[in-house]
mmCIF file of C-alpha atoms in Angstrom:
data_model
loop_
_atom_site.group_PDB
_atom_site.id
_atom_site.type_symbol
_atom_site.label_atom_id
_atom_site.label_comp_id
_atom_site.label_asym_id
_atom_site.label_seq_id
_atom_site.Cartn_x
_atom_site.Cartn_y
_atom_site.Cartn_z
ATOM 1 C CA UNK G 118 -4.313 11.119 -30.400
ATOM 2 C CA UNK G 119 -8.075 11.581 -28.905
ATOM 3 C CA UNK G 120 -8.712 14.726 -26.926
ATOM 4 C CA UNK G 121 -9.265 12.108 -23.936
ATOM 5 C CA UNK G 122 -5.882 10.426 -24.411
ATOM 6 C CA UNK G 123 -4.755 14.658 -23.324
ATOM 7 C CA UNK G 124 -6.142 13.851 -19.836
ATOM 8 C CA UNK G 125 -5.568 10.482 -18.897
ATOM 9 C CA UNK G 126 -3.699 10.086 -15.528
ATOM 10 C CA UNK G 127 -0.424 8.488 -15.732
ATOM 11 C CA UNK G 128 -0.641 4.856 -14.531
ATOM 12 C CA UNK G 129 -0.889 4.777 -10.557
ATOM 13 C CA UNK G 130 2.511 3.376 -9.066
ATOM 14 C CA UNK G 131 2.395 -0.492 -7.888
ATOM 15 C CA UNK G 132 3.465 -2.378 -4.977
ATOM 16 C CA UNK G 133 6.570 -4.332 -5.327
ATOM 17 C CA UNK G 134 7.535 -4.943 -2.003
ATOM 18 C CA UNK G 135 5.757 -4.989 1.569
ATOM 19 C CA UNK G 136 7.098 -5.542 5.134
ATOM 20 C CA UNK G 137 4.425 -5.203 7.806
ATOM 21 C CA UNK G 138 5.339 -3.332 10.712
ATOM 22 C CA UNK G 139 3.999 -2.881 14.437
ATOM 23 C CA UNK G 140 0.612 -1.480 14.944
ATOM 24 C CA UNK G 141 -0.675 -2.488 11.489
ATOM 25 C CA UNK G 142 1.603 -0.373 9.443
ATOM 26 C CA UNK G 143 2.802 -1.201 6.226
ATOM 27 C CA UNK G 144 5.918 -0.495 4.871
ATOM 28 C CA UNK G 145 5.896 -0.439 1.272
ATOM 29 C CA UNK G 146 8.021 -0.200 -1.939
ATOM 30 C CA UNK G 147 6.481 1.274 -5.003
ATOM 31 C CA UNK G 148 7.038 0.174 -8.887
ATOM 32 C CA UNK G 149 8.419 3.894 -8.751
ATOM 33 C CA UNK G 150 11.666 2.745 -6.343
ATOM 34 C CA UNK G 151 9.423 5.268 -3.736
ATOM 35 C CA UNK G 152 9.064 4.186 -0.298
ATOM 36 C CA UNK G 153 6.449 4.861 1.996
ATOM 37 C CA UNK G 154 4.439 4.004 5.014
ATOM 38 C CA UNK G 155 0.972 3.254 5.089
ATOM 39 C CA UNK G 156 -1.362 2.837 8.520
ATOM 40 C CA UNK G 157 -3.911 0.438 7.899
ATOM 41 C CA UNK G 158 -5.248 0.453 11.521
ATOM 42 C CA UNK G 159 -8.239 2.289 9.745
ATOM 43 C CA UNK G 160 -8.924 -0.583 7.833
ATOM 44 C CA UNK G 161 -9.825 -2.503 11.390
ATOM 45 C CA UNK G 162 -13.784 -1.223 11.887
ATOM 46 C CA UNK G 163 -14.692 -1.940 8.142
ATOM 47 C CA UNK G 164 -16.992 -5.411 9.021
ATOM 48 C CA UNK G 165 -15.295 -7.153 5.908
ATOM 49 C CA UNK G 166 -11.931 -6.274 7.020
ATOM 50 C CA UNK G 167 -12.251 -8.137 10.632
ATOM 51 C CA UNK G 168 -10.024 -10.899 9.893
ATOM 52 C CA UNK G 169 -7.078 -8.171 9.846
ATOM 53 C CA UNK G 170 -7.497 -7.727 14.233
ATOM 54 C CA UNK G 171 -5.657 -11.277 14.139
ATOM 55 C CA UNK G 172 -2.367 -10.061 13.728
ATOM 56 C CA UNK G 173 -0.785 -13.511 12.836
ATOM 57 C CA UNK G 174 -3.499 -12.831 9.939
ATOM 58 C CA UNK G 175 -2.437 -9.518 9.804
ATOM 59 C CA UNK G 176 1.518 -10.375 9.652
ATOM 60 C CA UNK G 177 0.217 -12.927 6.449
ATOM 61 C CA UNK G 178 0.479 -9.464 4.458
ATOM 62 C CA UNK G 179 2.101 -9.862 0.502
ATOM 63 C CA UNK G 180 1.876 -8.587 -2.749
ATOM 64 C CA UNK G 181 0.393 -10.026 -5.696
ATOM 65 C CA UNK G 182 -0.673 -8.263 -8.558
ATOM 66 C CA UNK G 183 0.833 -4.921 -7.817
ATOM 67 C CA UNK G 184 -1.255 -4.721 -4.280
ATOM 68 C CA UNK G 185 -1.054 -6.205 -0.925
ATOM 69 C CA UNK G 186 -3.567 -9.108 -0.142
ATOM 70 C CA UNK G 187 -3.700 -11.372 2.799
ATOM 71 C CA UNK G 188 -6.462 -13.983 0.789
ATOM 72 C CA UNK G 189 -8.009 -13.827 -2.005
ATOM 73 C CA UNK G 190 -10.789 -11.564 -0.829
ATOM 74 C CA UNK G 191 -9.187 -9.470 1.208
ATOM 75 C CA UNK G 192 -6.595 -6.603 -0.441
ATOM 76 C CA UNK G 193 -6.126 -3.195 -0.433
ATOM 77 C CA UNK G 194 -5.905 -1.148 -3.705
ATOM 78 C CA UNK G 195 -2.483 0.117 -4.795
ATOM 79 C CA UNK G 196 -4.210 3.663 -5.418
ATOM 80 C CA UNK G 197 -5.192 3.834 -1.896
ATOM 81 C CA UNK G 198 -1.825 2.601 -0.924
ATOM 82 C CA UNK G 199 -0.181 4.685 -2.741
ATOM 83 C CA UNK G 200 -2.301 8.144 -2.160
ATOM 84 C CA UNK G 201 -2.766 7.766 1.377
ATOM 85 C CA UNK G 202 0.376 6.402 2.837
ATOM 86 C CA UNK G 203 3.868 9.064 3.139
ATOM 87 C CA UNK G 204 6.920 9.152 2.083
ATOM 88 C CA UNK G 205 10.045 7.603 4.046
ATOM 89 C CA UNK G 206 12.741 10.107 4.690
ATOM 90 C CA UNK G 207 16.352 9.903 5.753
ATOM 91 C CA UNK G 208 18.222 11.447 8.512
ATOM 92 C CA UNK G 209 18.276 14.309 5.866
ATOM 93 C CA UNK G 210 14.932 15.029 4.937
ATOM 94 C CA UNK G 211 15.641 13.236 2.188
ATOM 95 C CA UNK G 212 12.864 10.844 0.518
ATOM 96 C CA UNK G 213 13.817 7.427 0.617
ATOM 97 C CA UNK G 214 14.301 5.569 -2.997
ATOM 98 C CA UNK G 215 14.705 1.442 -3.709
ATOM 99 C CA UNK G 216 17.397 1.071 -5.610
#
């Protein structure tokens, strides 16, 4: 084992499941069985992202390839999915795992 093999980041979790919500959020399911909601209203003012204001467009959300896509140019990387959305909790507190 290389030095750099030491500090390689464990792979990033994938999407396996998607459900799109009001107001553009998504609610995904991660490789990991970790569930979590992501707001991709922010997504909106990017000029190649346009095409997501339609929200029958919008609503066209699925995953392929460990992401969400809605065509074949338009996705959203499961690292930014996956860094930037939060964790789903239960009336506990508790964090929300597919089983």
């Amino acid at each position: 084992m290389t030095t750099l093999d030491n500090h390689r980041r464990p792979p990033m979790p994938q999407v396996s499941r998607v459900i799109v919500l009001k107001n553009y959020l998504l609610l995904l399911t991660f490789t990991t069985g970790e569930v979590k909601l992501y707001d991709a209203s922010w997504v909106l003012s990017h000029p190649m992202t346009t095409k997501l204001k339609d929200l029958t467009f919008f609503n066209k959300a699925h995953v392929s390839h460990g992401t969400v896509v809605w065509s074949k140019q338009l996705d959203l990387g499961p690292d930014d999915l996956y860094e930037n959305s939060v964790s789903v909790k239960d009336e506990k507190g508790e964090e929300l795992v597919a089983v």
